[in-house]
mmCIF file of C-alpha atoms in Angstrom:
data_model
loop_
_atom_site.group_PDB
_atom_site.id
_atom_site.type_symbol
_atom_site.label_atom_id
_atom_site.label_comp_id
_atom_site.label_asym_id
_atom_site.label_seq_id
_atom_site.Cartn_x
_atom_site.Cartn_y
_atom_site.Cartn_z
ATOM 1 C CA UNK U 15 0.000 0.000 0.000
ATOM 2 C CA UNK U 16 1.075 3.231 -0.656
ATOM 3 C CA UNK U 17 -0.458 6.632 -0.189
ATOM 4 C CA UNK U 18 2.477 8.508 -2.357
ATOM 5 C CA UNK U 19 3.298 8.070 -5.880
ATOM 6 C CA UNK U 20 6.921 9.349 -6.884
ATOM 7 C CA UNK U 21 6.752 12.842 -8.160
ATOM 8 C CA UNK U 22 11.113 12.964 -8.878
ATOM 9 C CA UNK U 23 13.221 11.108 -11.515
ATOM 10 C CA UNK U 24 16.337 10.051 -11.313
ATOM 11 C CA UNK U 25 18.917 9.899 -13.759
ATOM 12 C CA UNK U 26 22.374 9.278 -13.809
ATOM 13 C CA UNK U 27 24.608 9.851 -16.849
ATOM 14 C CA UNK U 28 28.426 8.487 -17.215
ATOM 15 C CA UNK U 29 31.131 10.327 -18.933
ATOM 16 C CA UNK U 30 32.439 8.121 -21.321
ATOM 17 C CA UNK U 31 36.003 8.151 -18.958
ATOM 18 C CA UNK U 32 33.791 7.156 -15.873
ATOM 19 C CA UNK U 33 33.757 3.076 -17.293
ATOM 20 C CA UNK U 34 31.739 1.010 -14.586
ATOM 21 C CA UNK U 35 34.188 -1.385 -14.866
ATOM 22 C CA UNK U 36 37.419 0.993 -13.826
ATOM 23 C CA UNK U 37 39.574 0.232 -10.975
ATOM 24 C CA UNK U 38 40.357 2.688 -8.297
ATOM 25 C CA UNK U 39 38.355 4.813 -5.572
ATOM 26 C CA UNK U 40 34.811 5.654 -6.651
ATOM 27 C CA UNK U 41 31.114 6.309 -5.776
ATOM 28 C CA UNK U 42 28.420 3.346 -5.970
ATOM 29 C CA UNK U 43 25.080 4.054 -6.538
ATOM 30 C CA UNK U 44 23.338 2.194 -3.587
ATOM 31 C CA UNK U 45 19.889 3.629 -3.243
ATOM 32 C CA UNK U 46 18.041 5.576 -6.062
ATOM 33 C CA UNK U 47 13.914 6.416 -7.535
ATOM 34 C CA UNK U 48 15.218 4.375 -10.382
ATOM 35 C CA UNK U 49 15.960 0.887 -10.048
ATOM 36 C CA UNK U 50 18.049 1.059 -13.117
ATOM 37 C CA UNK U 51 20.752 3.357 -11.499
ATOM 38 C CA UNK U 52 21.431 0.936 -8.680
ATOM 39 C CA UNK U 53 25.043 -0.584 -9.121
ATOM 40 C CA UNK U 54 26.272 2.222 -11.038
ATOM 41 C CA UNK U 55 29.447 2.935 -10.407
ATOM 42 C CA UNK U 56 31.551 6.608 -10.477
ATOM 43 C CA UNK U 57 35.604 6.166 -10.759
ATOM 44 C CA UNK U 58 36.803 9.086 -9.227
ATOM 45 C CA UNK U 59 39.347 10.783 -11.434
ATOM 46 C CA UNK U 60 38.819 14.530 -12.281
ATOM 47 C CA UNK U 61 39.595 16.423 -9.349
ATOM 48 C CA UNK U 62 36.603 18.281 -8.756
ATOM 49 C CA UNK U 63 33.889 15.382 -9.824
ATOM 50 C CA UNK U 64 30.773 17.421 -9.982
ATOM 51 C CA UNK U 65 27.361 16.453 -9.247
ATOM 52 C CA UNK U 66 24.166 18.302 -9.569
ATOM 53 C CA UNK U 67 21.273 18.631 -12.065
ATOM 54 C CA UNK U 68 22.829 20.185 -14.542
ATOM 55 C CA UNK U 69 23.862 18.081 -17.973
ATOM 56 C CA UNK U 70 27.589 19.825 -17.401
ATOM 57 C CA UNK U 71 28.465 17.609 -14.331
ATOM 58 C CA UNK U 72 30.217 14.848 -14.482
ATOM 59 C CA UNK U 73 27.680 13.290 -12.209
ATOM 60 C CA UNK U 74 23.753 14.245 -13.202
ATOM 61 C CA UNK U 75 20.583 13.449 -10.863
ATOM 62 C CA UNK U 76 17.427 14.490 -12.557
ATOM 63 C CA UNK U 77 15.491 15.456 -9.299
ATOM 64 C CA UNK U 78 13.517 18.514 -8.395
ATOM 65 C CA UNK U 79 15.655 18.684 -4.914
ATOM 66 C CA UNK U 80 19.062 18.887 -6.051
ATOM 67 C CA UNK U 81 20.359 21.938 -7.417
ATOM 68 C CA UNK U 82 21.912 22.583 -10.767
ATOM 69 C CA UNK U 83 25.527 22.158 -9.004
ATOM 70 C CA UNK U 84 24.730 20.048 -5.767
ATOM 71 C CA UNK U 85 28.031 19.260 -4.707
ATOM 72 C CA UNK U 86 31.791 17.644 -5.790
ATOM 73 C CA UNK U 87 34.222 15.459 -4.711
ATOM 74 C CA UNK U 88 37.558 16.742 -4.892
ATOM 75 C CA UNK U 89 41.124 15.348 -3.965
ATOM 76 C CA UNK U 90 42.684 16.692 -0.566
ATOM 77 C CA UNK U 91 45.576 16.180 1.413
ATOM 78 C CA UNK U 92 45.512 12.648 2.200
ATOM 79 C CA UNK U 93 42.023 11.750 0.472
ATOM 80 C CA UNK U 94 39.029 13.045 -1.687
ATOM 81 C CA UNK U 95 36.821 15.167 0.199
ATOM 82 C CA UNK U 96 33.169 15.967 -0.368
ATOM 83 C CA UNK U 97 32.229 19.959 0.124
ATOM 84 C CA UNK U 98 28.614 20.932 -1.226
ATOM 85 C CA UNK U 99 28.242 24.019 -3.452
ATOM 86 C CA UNK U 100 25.829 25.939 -1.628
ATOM 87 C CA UNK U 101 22.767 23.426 -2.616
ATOM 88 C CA UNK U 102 19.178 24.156 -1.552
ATOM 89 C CA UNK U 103 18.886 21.197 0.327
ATOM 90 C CA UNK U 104 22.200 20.232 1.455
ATOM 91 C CA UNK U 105 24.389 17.503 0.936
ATOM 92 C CA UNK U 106 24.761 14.459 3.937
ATOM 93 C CA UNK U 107 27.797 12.447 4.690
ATOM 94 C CA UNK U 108 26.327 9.345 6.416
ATOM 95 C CA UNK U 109 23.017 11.205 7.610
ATOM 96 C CA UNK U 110 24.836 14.160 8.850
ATOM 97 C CA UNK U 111 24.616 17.482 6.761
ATOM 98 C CA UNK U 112 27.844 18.617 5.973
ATOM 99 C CA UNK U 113 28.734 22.664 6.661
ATOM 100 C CA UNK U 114 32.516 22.529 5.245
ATOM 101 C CA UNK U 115 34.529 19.968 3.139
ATOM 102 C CA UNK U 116 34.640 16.355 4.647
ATOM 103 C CA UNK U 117 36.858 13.955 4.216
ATOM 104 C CA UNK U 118 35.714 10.500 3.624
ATOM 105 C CA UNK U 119 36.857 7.055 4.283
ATOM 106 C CA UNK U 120 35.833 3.690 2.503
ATOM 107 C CA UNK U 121 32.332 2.972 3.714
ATOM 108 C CA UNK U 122 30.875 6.427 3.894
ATOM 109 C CA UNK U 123 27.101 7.281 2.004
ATOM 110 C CA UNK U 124 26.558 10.620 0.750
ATOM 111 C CA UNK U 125 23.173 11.323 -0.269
ATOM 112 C CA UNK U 126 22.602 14.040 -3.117
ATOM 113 C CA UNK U 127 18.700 14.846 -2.781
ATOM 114 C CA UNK U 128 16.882 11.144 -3.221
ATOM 115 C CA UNK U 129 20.057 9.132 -4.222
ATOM 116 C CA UNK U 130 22.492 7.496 -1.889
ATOM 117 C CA UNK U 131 25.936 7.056 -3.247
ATOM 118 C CA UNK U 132 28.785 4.587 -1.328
ATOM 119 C CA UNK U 133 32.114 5.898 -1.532
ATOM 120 C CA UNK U 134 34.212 3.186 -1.796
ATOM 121 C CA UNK U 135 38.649 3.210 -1.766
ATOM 122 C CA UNK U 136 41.441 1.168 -0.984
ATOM 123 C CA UNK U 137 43.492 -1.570 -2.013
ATOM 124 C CA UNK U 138 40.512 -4.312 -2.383
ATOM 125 C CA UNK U 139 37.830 -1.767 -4.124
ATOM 126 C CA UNK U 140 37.173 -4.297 -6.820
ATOM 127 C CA UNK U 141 36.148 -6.873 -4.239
ATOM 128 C CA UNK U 142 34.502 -4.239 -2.255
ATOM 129 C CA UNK U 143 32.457 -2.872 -4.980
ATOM 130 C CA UNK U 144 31.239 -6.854 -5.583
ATOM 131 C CA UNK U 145 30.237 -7.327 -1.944
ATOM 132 C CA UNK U 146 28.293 -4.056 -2.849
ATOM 133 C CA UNK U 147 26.356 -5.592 -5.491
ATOM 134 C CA UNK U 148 25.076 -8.268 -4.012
ATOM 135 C CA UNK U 149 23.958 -6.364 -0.955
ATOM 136 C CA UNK U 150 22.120 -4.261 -3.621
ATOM 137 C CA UNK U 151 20.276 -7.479 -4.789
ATOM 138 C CA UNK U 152 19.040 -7.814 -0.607
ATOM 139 C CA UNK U 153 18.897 -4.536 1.001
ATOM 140 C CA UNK U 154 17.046 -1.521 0.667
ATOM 141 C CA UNK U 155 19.886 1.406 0.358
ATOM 142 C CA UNK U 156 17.660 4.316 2.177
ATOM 143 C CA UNK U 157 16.321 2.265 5.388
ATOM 144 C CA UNK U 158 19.102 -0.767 5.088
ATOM 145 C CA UNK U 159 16.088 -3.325 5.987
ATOM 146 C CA UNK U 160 15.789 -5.965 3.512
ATOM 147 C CA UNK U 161 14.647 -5.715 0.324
ATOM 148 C CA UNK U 162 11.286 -7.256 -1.113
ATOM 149 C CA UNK U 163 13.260 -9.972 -3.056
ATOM 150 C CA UNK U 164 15.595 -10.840 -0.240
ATOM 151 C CA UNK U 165 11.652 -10.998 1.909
ATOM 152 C CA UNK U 166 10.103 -13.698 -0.230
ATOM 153 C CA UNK U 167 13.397 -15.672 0.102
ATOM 154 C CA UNK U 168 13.107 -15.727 3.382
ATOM 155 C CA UNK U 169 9.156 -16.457 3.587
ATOM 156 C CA UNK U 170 9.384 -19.237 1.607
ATOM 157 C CA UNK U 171 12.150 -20.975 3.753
ATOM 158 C CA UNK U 172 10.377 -20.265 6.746
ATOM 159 C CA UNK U 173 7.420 -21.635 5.382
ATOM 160 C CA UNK U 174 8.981 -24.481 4.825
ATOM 161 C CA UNK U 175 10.259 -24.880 8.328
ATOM 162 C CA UNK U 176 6.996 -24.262 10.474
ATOM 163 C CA UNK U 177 5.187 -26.792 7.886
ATOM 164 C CA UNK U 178 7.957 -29.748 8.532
ATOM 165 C CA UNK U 179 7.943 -29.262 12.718
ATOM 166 C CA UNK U 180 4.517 -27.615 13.198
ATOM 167 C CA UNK U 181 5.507 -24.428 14.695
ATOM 168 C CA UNK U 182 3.576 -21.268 13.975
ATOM 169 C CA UNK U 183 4.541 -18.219 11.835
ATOM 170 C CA UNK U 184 2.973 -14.687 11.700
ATOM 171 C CA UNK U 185 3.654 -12.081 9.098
ATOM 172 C CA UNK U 186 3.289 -8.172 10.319
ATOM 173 C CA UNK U 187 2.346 -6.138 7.813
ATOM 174 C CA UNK U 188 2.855 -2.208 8.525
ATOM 175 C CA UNK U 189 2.817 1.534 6.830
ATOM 176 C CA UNK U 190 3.278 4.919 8.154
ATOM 177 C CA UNK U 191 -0.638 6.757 8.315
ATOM 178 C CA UNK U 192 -0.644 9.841 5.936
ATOM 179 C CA UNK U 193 2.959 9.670 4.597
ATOM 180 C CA UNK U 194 1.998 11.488 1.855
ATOM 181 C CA UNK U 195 1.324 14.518 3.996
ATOM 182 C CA UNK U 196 4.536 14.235 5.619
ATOM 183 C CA UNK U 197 6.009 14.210 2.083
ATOM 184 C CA UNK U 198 3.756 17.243 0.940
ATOM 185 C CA UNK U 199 4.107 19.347 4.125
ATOM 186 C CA UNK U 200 7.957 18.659 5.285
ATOM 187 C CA UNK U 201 9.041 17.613 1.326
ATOM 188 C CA UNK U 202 10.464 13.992 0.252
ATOM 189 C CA UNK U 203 13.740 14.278 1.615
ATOM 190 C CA UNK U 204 12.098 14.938 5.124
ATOM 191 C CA UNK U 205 10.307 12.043 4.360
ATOM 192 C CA UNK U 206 13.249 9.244 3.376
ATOM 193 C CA UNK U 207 14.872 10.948 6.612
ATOM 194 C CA UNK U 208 11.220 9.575 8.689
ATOM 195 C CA UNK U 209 12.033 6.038 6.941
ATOM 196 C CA UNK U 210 15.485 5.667 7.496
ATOM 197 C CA UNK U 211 14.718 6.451 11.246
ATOM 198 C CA UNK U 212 11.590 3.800 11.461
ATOM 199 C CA UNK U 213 13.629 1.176 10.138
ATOM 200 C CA UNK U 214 16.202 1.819 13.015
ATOM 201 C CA UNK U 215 13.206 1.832 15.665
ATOM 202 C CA UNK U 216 12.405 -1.356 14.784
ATOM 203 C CA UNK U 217 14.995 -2.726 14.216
ATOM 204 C CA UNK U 218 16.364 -2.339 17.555
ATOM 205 C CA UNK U 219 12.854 -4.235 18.610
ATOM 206 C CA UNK U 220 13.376 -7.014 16.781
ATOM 207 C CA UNK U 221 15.079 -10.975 17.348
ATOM 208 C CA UNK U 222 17.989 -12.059 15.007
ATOM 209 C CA UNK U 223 15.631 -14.968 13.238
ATOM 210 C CA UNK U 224 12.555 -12.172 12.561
ATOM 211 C CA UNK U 225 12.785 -11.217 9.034
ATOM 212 C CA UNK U 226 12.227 -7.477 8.534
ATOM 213 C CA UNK U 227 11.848 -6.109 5.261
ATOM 214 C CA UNK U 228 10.650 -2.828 2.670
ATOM 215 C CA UNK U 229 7.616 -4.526 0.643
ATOM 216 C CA UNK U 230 7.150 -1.321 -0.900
ATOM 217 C CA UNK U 231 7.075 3.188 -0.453
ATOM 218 C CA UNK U 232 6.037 3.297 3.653
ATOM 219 C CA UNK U 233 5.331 -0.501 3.799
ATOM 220 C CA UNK U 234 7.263 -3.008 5.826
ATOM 221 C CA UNK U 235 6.693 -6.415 6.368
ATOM 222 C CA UNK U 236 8.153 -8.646 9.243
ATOM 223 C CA UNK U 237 8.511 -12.297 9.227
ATOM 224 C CA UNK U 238 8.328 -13.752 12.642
ATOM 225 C CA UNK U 239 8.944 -17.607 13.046
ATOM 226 C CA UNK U 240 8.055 -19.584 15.970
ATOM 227 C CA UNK U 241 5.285 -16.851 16.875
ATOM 228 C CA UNK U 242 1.723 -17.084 17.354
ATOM 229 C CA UNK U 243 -0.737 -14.536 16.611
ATOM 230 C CA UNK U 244 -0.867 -12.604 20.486
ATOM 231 C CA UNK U 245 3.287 -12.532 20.305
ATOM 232 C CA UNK U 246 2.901 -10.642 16.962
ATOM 233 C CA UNK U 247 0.392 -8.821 18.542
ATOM 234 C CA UNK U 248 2.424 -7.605 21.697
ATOM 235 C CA UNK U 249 5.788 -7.004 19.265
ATOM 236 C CA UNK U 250 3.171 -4.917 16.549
ATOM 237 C CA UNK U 251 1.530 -3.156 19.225
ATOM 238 C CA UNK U 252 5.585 -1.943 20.818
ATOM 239 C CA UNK U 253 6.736 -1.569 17.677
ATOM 240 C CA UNK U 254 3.608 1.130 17.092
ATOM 241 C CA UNK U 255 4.099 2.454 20.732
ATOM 242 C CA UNK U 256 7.851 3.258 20.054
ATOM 243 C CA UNK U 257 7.299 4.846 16.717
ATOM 244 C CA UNK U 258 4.623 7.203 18.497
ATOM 245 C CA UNK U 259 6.925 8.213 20.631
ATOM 246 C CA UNK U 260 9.717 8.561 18.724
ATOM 247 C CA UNK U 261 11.197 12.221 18.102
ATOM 248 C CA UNK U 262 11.307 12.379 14.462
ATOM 249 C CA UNK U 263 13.511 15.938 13.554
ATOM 250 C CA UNK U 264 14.291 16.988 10.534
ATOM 251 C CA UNK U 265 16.641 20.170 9.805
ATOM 252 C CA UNK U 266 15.021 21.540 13.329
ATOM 253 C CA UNK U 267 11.051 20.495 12.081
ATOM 254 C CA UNK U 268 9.838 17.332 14.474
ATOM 255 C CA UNK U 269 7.643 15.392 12.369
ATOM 256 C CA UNK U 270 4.484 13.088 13.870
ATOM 257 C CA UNK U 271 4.722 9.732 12.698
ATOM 258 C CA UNK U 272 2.283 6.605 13.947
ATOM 259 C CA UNK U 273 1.896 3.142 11.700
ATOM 260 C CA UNK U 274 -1.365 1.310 11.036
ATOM 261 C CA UNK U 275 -0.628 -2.509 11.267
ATOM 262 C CA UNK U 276 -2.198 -5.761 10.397
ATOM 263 C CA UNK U 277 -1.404 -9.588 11.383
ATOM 264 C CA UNK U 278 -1.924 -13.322 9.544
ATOM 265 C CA UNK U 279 -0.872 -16.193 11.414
ATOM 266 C CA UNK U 280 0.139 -19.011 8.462
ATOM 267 C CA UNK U 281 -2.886 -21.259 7.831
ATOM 268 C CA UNK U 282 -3.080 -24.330 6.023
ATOM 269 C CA UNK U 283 -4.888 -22.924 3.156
ATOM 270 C CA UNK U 284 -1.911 -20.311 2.715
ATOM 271 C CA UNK U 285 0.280 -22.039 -0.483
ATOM 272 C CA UNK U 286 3.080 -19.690 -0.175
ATOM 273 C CA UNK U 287 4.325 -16.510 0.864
ATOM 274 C CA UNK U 288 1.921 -14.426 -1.477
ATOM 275 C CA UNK U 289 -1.152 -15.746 0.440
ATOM 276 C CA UNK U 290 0.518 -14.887 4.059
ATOM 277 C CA UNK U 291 0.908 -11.414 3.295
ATOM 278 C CA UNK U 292 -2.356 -10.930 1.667
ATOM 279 C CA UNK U 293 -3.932 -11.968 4.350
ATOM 280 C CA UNK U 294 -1.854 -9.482 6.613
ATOM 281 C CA UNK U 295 -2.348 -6.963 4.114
ATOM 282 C CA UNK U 296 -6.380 -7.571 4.577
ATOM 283 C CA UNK U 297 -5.932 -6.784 8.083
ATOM 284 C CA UNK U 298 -3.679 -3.682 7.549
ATOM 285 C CA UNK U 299 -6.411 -2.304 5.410
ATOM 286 C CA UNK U 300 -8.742 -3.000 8.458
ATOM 287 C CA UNK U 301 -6.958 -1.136 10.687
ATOM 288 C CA UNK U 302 -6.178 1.681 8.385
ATOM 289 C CA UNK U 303 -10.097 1.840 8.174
ATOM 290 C CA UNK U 304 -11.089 2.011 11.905
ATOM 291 C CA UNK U 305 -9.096 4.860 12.382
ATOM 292 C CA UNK U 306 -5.209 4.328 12.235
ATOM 293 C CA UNK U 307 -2.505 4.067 14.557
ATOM 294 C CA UNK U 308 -3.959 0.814 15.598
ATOM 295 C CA UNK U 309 -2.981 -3.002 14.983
ATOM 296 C CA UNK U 310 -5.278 -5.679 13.686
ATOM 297 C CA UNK U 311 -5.960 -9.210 14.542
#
């Protein structure tokens, strides 16, 4: 379910010296509107590499909130260094917005309006940038929860499990009530900040074998084996309860955020993972229907 529809495009271009397959330090494309753009990856070698919405920087994102020059990376004494170029919304070096040039180190995101580059560097970049890719194919880049692929994976196995010993296994399904007036009123990059920081709510909530995933926009799904329906019940019903209370900020704005949440406990009609979260997906509805802010049974 999703009560926003995508209003930005995304678009990266390569220069024709910026081959994917280079060696040396770079930028990977890790989360991005486009599907397409994910993997892509940005040798750095002109000293500044520009990125913005203009069609003269090396690096282009077609997206009404970056500017036409966002940001470069350029090389410093003792590394490359990211310094933004007076954008309108600011340019983050692992969530934090950055007020003078940063150095970065292997491992560090920088997020230019929607997209979420990885800068990567070192001796083993090639194998780092492959380790990179297949995270890609299993994790969502903006709220680093599992991916819907990686999620029916998992459902399937588990599945598989409770059928062969007999044990029970719920699926949550949950989205954030009027996202697309957080979107609207606080804009979109106010609102991947509000997903990023659910995902770490619950994910501090949440057992090592629970599967916890981004079905889609504001929905999340979680997978819990070896649970009945009234311990998905009492782990929806915290989950809500610490999201409520939660102090969502965004550049100095706290934003109200509550979830509507619905439960399916596997039955033996349910052939596969599809039918689980239908059924959980029924009762999310329910919820959303008697009010919000509420879980359903």
């Amino acid at each position: 379910m999703s009560d926003v529809e995508e209003k930005t495009r995304v678009t990266s271009i390569l220069n024709p010296k910026q081959e994917t397959t280079g060696r040396g330090d770079c930028l990977v494309t890790i989360y991005s509107k486009d599907p397409a753009h994910l993997g892509k990856r940005y040798v750095l070698e002109a000293s500044p590499t520009t990125i913005g919405r203009g069609h003269d920087n090396h690096v282009v994102l077609d997206s009404d909130s970056v500017s036409r020059r966002h940001c470069h990376i350029e090389r410093g004494q003792g590394g490359w260094m990211t310094v933004d170029d007076g954008s309108t919304n600011g340019t983050y070096v692992n969530d934090d917005q950055i007020a003078a040039a940063t150095r970065l180190h292997s491992g560090d995101r920088v997020k230019v309006g929607p997209t979420i580059f990885k800068y990567l560097s070192g001796t083993d970049v090639e194998s780092l940038y492959h380790e990179e890719i297949y995270r890609i194919t299993i994790i969502d880049g903006l709220t680093q929860a599992h991916n819907k692929r990686h999620l029916f994976e998992a459902l399937e196995k588990e599945i598989t499990r409770a059928r062969r010993y007999g044990r029970d296994l719920t699926c949550i399904m949950f989205d954030i009530d009027h996202f697309k007036k957080i979107n609207d009123v606080h804009g979109h990059l106010a609102g991947d900040y509000v997903l990023k920081e659910l995902a770490r709510v619950v994910r501090s909530r949440l057992r090592g074998e629970e599967t916890f995933a981004r079905y889609g926009g504001e929905e999340f799904c979680i997978i819990a084996p070896e649970t009945g329906i009234e311990g998905a019940h009492t782990l929806a019903e915290d989950i809500r309860k610490r999201i409520g209370e939660s102090n969502f900020v965004f550049q100095g704005e706290k934003i109200q955020c509550t979830i509507s949440a619905g439960i399916a406990l596997l039955g033996e009609g349910d052939k596969d993972g599809v039918a689980l979260i239908k059924h959980a997906d029924e009762k999310l509805y329910v919820a959303k229907r008697g009010g919000r802010n509420r879980v359903e049974v």
